């Protein structure tokens, strides 16, 4: 049932009054085998966000280590990033520890992000989309998104979900 049924005072456009235009974003690549010079997933995240009018203010790479990942995300937020996008470490292998590193930082999760990511990924990878544990959450009044590290998955998540919704989501958490 529609929560707004019969509520004529609801003005959808007013929800967008708080949207952030250009969001300051840190990109954190999680990999023990890549470098910042060889990081197609991180590159596509940075390019897509910049092309969407956001500012990538920090770019770093950390190993597949829970403490290092949590420290990198916390450090980026402490340095003033409005959002952090991580790439890598969201699969099912034992060294995929990003989700376990970022979830304890969340004040609230954004379950719809992972659900939508798997939904849009299904068109490309079929049932293997279920192997992704892409996740997102709110840390204080900032956002953290964790995407897979492959270039295709990073492109899908950033182009279809993160970039178009970032300003609106940030506006919501800061109301």
PDB file of C-alpha atoms in Angstrom:
ATOM      1  CA  UNK A   1       0.000   0.000   0.000  1.00  0.00           C
ATOM      2  CA  UNK A   2       1.216   3.517  -0.830  1.00  0.00           C
ATOM      3  CA  UNK A   3       2.334   5.363   2.302  1.00  0.00           C
ATOM      4  CA  UNK A   4       1.217   8.618   0.705  1.00  0.00           C
ATOM      5  CA  UNK A   5      -2.288   7.535  -0.367  1.00  0.00           C
ATOM      6  CA  UNK A   6      -4.727  10.305   0.432  1.00  0.00           C
ATOM      7  CA  UNK A   7      -1.929  12.611   1.584  1.00  0.00           C
ATOM      8  CA  UNK A   8      -2.203  15.662  -0.660  1.00  0.00           C
ATOM      9  CA  UNK A   9       0.467  17.494   1.347  1.00  0.00           C
ATOM     10  CA  UNK A  10       3.194  15.262  -0.082  1.00  0.00           C
ATOM     11  CA  UNK A  11       5.265  17.191  -2.587  1.00  0.00           C
ATOM     12  CA  UNK A  12       7.767  14.879  -4.249  1.00  0.00           C
ATOM     13  CA  UNK A  13       9.786  17.802  -5.618  1.00  0.00           C
ATOM     14  CA  UNK A  14      10.421  19.109  -2.110  1.00  0.00           C
ATOM     15  CA  UNK A  15      12.414  15.948  -1.413  1.00  0.00           C
ATOM     16  CA  UNK A  16      14.950  17.148  -3.962  1.00  0.00           C
ATOM     17  CA  UNK A  17      15.417  20.549  -2.317  1.00  0.00           C
ATOM     18  CA  UNK A  18      18.144  19.047  -0.140  1.00  0.00           C
ATOM     19  CA  UNK A  19      20.035  17.258  -2.929  1.00  0.00           C
ATOM     20  CA  UNK A  20      23.773  17.852  -2.919  1.00  0.00           C
ATOM     21  CA  UNK A  21      25.024  19.011  -6.313  1.00  0.00           C
ATOM     22  CA  UNK A  22      28.720  18.119  -6.364  1.00  0.00           C
ATOM     23  CA  UNK A  23      29.628  15.498  -3.813  1.00  0.00           C
ATOM     24  CA  UNK A  24      33.168  15.022  -2.493  1.00  0.00           C
ATOM     25  CA  UNK A  25      34.054  11.335  -2.947  1.00  0.00           C
ATOM     26  CA  UNK A  26      36.996   9.151  -1.974  1.00  0.00           C
ATOM     27  CA  UNK A  27      37.679   6.025  -4.053  1.00  0.00           C
ATOM     28  CA  UNK A  28      39.302   3.111  -2.230  1.00  0.00           C
ATOM     29  CA  UNK A  29      40.448   0.098  -4.218  1.00  0.00           C
ATOM     30  CA  UNK A  30      40.800  -3.110  -2.244  1.00  0.00           C
ATOM     31  CA  UNK A  31      43.330  -5.439  -3.839  1.00  0.00           C
ATOM     32  CA  UNK A  32      46.487  -7.320  -3.019  1.00  0.00           C
ATOM     33  CA  UNK A  33      47.412  -7.665  -6.704  1.00  0.00           C
ATOM     34  CA  UNK A  34      46.675  -4.254  -8.259  1.00  0.00           C
ATOM     35  CA  UNK A  35      48.393  -0.875  -8.096  1.00  0.00           C
ATOM     36  CA  UNK A  36      46.881   2.586  -8.571  1.00  0.00           C
ATOM     37  CA  UNK A  37      48.497   2.583 -12.033  1.00  0.00           C
ATOM     38  CA  UNK A  38      46.747  -0.701 -12.874  1.00  0.00           C
ATOM     39  CA  UNK A  39      43.264  -0.231 -11.409  1.00  0.00           C
ATOM     40  CA  UNK A  40      40.592  -0.299 -14.132  1.00  0.00           C
ATOM     41  CA  UNK A  41      37.762  -0.639 -11.582  1.00  0.00           C
ATOM     42  CA  UNK A  42      38.902   2.377  -9.590  1.00  0.00           C
ATOM     43  CA  UNK A  43      39.573   4.308 -12.802  1.00  0.00           C
ATOM     44  CA  UNK A  44      36.032   3.800 -14.072  1.00  0.00           C
ATOM     45  CA  UNK A  45      34.561   4.812 -10.695  1.00  0.00           C
ATOM     46  CA  UNK A  46      36.631   8.007 -10.652  1.00  0.00           C
ATOM     47  CA  UNK A  47      35.829   8.898 -14.279  1.00  0.00           C
ATOM     48  CA  UNK A  48      32.114   8.196 -13.941  1.00  0.00           C
ATOM     49  CA  UNK A  49      31.770  10.249 -10.759  1.00  0.00           C
ATOM     50  CA  UNK A  50      33.780  13.138 -12.205  1.00  0.00           C
ATOM     51  CA  UNK A  51      31.748  13.060 -15.437  1.00  0.00           C
ATOM     52  CA  UNK A  52      28.577  13.218 -13.290  1.00  0.00           C
ATOM     53  CA  UNK A  53      29.833  16.440 -11.686  1.00  0.00           C
ATOM     54  CA  UNK A  54      31.126  15.023  -8.415  1.00  0.00           C
ATOM     55  CA  UNK A  55      34.649  15.637  -7.042  1.00  0.00           C
ATOM     56  CA  UNK A  56      36.997  12.731  -6.399  1.00  0.00           C
ATOM     57  CA  UNK A  57      39.127  14.166  -3.602  1.00  0.00           C
ATOM     58  CA  UNK A  58      41.019  11.041  -2.556  1.00  0.00           C
ATOM     59  CA  UNK A  59      42.128   7.878  -4.318  1.00  0.00           C
ATOM     60  CA  UNK A  60      43.922   5.086  -2.520  1.00  0.00           C
ATOM     61  CA  UNK A  61      44.615   1.368  -2.672  1.00  0.00           C
ATOM     62  CA  UNK A  62      44.679  -0.998   0.298  1.00  0.00           C
ATOM     63  CA  UNK A  63      45.301  -4.717   0.695  1.00  0.00           C
ATOM     64  CA  UNK A  64      42.563  -7.264   1.361  1.00  0.00           C
ATOM     65  CA  UNK A  65      42.767  -6.681   5.095  1.00  0.00           C
ATOM     66  CA  UNK A  66      39.781  -5.757   7.298  1.00  0.00           C
ATOM     67  CA  UNK A  67      41.684  -3.294   9.473  1.00  0.00           C
ATOM     68  CA  UNK A  68      43.371  -1.600   6.487  1.00  0.00           C
ATOM     69  CA  UNK A  69      40.028  -1.264   4.679  1.00  0.00           C
ATOM     70  CA  UNK A  70      38.193   0.117   7.713  1.00  0.00           C
ATOM     71  CA  UNK A  71      41.087   2.517   8.389  1.00  0.00           C
ATOM     72  CA  UNK A  72      41.101   3.753   4.774  1.00  0.00           C
ATOM     73  CA  UNK A  73      37.336   4.386   4.771  1.00  0.00           C
ATOM     74  CA  UNK A  74      37.413   6.075   8.185  1.00  0.00           C
ATOM     75  CA  UNK A  75      40.433   8.167   7.197  1.00  0.00           C
ATOM     76  CA  UNK A  76      38.713   9.344   3.998  1.00  0.00           C
ATOM     77  CA  UNK A  77      35.589  10.315   5.939  1.00  0.00           C
ATOM     78  CA  UNK A  78      37.677  12.051   8.616  1.00  0.00           C
ATOM     79  CA  UNK A  79      39.428  13.997   5.827  1.00  0.00           C
ATOM     80  CA  UNK A  80      36.062  15.379   4.718  1.00  0.00           C
ATOM     81  CA  UNK A  81      34.754  13.044   2.020  1.00  0.00           C
ATOM     82  CA  UNK A  82      30.946  13.108   1.741  1.00  0.00           C
ATOM     83  CA  UNK A  83      31.035   9.574   0.357  1.00  0.00           C
ATOM     84  CA  UNK A  84      33.432   6.694  -0.121  1.00  0.00           C
ATOM     85  CA  UNK A  85      33.207   4.163  -2.938  1.00  0.00           C
ATOM     86  CA  UNK A  86      35.233   1.001  -2.494  1.00  0.00           C
ATOM     87  CA  UNK A  87      35.955  -1.465  -5.270  1.00  0.00           C
ATOM     88  CA  UNK A  88      36.996  -5.049  -4.654  1.00  0.00           C
ATOM     89  CA  UNK A  89      36.583  -7.602  -1.919  1.00  0.00           C
ATOM     90  CA  UNK A  90      32.807  -8.097  -2.178  1.00  0.00           C
ATOM     91  CA  UNK A  91      32.771 -11.660  -3.504  1.00  0.00           C
ATOM     92  CA  UNK A  92      32.692 -15.036  -1.787  1.00  0.00           C
ATOM     93  CA  UNK A  93      36.358 -16.008  -1.536  1.00  0.00           C
ATOM     94  CA  UNK A  94      38.043 -16.041   1.870  1.00  0.00           C
ATOM     95  CA  UNK A  95      40.071 -12.911   1.004  1.00  0.00           C
ATOM     96  CA  UNK A  96      36.916 -10.938   0.080  1.00  0.00           C
ATOM     97  CA  UNK A  97      36.743  -9.045   3.384  1.00  0.00           C
ATOM     98  CA  UNK A  98      35.491  -5.591   2.363  1.00  0.00           C
ATOM     99  CA  UNK A  99      31.907  -6.159   3.478  1.00  0.00           C
ATOM    100  CA  UNK A 100      33.053  -7.405   6.883  1.00  0.00           C
ATOM    101  CA  UNK A 101      35.294  -4.350   7.200  1.00  0.00           C
ATOM    102  CA  UNK A 102      32.744  -1.667   6.288  1.00  0.00           C
ATOM    103  CA  UNK A 103      29.505  -2.985   7.792  1.00  0.00           C
ATOM    104  CA  UNK A 104      30.583  -2.359  11.412  1.00  0.00           C
ATOM    105  CA  UNK A 105      31.133   1.296  10.433  1.00  0.00           C
ATOM    106  CA  UNK A 106      27.514   1.698   9.281  1.00  0.00           C
ATOM    107  CA  UNK A 107      24.964   3.464  11.453  1.00  0.00           C
ATOM    108  CA  UNK A 108      22.340   2.273   8.958  1.00  0.00           C
ATOM    109  CA  UNK A 109      22.558  -0.035   5.970  1.00  0.00           C
ATOM    110  CA  UNK A 110      21.072   0.734   2.566  1.00  0.00           C
ATOM    111  CA  UNK A 111      19.814  -2.752   1.624  1.00  0.00           C
ATOM    112  CA  UNK A 112      18.297  -1.552  -1.643  1.00  0.00           C
ATOM    113  CA  UNK A 113      21.754  -0.750  -3.027  1.00  0.00           C
ATOM    114  CA  UNK A 114      22.977  -4.352  -2.969  1.00  0.00           C
ATOM    115  CA  UNK A 115      19.605  -5.610  -4.152  1.00  0.00           C
ATOM    116  CA  UNK A 116      19.571  -3.225  -7.105  1.00  0.00           C
ATOM    117  CA  UNK A 117      23.213  -3.916  -7.915  1.00  0.00           C
ATOM    118  CA  UNK A 118      22.546  -7.641  -8.174  1.00  0.00           C
ATOM    119  CA  UNK A 119      19.393  -6.965 -10.199  1.00  0.00           C
ATOM    120  CA  UNK A 120      21.162  -4.809 -12.808  1.00  0.00           C
ATOM    121  CA  UNK A 121      24.178  -7.163 -12.814  1.00  0.00           C
ATOM    122  CA  UNK A 122      21.960 -10.118 -13.635  1.00  0.00           C
ATOM    123  CA  UNK A 123      21.533  -8.759 -17.173  1.00  0.00           C
ATOM    124  CA  UNK A 124      25.312  -9.063 -17.700  1.00  0.00           C
ATOM    125  CA  UNK A 125      26.364 -12.077 -15.669  1.00  0.00           C
ATOM    126  CA  UNK A 126      23.163 -14.060 -15.132  1.00  0.00           C
ATOM    127  CA  UNK A 127      22.828 -16.080 -11.948  1.00  0.00           C
ATOM    128  CA  UNK A 128      26.459 -15.375 -10.978  1.00  0.00           C
ATOM    129  CA  UNK A 129      25.151 -11.956  -9.832  1.00  0.00           C
ATOM    130  CA  UNK A 130      24.159 -13.674  -6.591  1.00  0.00           C
ATOM    131  CA  UNK A 131      27.863 -14.079  -5.744  1.00  0.00           C
ATOM    132  CA  UNK A 132      28.222 -10.321  -5.228  1.00  0.00           C
ATOM    133  CA  UNK A 133      27.879  -8.919  -1.726  1.00  0.00           C
ATOM    134  CA  UNK A 134      27.868  -5.290  -2.916  1.00  0.00           C
ATOM    135  CA  UNK A 135      26.636  -3.176  -0.030  1.00  0.00           C
ATOM    136  CA  UNK A 136      26.135   0.392   1.120  1.00  0.00           C
ATOM    137  CA  UNK A 137      25.480   2.237   4.330  1.00  0.00           C
ATOM    138  CA  UNK A 138      25.336   5.506   6.187  1.00  0.00           C
ATOM    139  CA  UNK A 139      28.180   6.559   8.495  1.00  0.00           C
ATOM    140  CA  UNK A 140      27.030   9.594  10.510  1.00  0.00           C
ATOM    141  CA  UNK A 141      25.835  11.887   7.697  1.00  0.00           C
ATOM    142  CA  UNK A 142      27.981  10.348   4.931  1.00  0.00           C
ATOM    143  CA  UNK A 143      27.668   7.417   2.540  1.00  0.00           C
ATOM    144  CA  UNK A 144      29.790   4.347   1.851  1.00  0.00           C
ATOM    145  CA  UNK A 145      29.270   2.132  -1.209  1.00  0.00           C
ATOM    146  CA  UNK A 146      31.161  -1.131  -1.744  1.00  0.00           C
ATOM    147  CA  UNK A 147      31.303  -2.458  -5.290  1.00  0.00           C
ATOM    148  CA  UNK A 148      33.069  -5.435  -6.834  1.00  0.00           C
ATOM    149  CA  UNK A 149      36.509  -4.726  -8.254  1.00  0.00           C
ATOM    150  CA  UNK A 150      36.027  -5.789 -11.858  1.00  0.00           C
ATOM    151  CA  UNK A 151      35.878  -2.954 -14.352  1.00  0.00           C
ATOM    152  CA  UNK A 152      32.463  -4.063 -15.637  1.00  0.00           C
ATOM    153  CA  UNK A 153      30.917  -4.355 -12.180  1.00  0.00           C
ATOM    154  CA  UNK A 154      32.421  -1.041 -11.056  1.00  0.00           C
ATOM    155  CA  UNK A 155      31.049   0.631 -14.203  1.00  0.00           C
ATOM    156  CA  UNK A 156      27.587  -0.884 -13.742  1.00  0.00           C
ATOM    157  CA  UNK A 157      27.356   0.096 -10.088  1.00  0.00           C
ATOM    158  CA  UNK A 158      28.724   3.588 -10.512  1.00  0.00           C
ATOM    159  CA  UNK A 159      26.933   4.538 -13.749  1.00  0.00           C
ATOM    160  CA  UNK A 160      23.549   3.033 -12.937  1.00  0.00           C
ATOM    161  CA  UNK A 161      23.330   3.444  -9.165  1.00  0.00           C
ATOM    162  CA  UNK A 162      25.930   5.555  -7.363  1.00  0.00           C
ATOM    163  CA  UNK A 163      26.441   8.551  -9.681  1.00  0.00           C
ATOM    164  CA  UNK A 164      22.765   9.267 -10.424  1.00  0.00           C
ATOM    165  CA  UNK A 165      21.585   8.855  -6.814  1.00  0.00           C
ATOM    166  CA  UNK A 166      24.537  10.193  -4.825  1.00  0.00           C
ATOM    167  CA  UNK A 167      23.398  13.793  -4.395  1.00  0.00           C
ATOM    168  CA  UNK A 168      19.864  12.816  -3.477  1.00  0.00           C
ATOM    169  CA  UNK A 169      20.919  10.135  -0.979  1.00  0.00           C
ATOM    170  CA  UNK A 170      23.391  12.511   0.659  1.00  0.00           C
ATOM    171  CA  UNK A 171      20.663  15.134   0.910  1.00  0.00           C
ATOM    172  CA  UNK A 172      18.397  12.602   2.617  1.00  0.00           C
ATOM    173  CA  UNK A 173      20.931  11.559   5.244  1.00  0.00           C
ATOM    174  CA  UNK A 174      21.747  15.202   5.998  1.00  0.00           C
ATOM    175  CA  UNK A 175      18.149  16.390   6.485  1.00  0.00           C
TER     176      UNK A 175
END
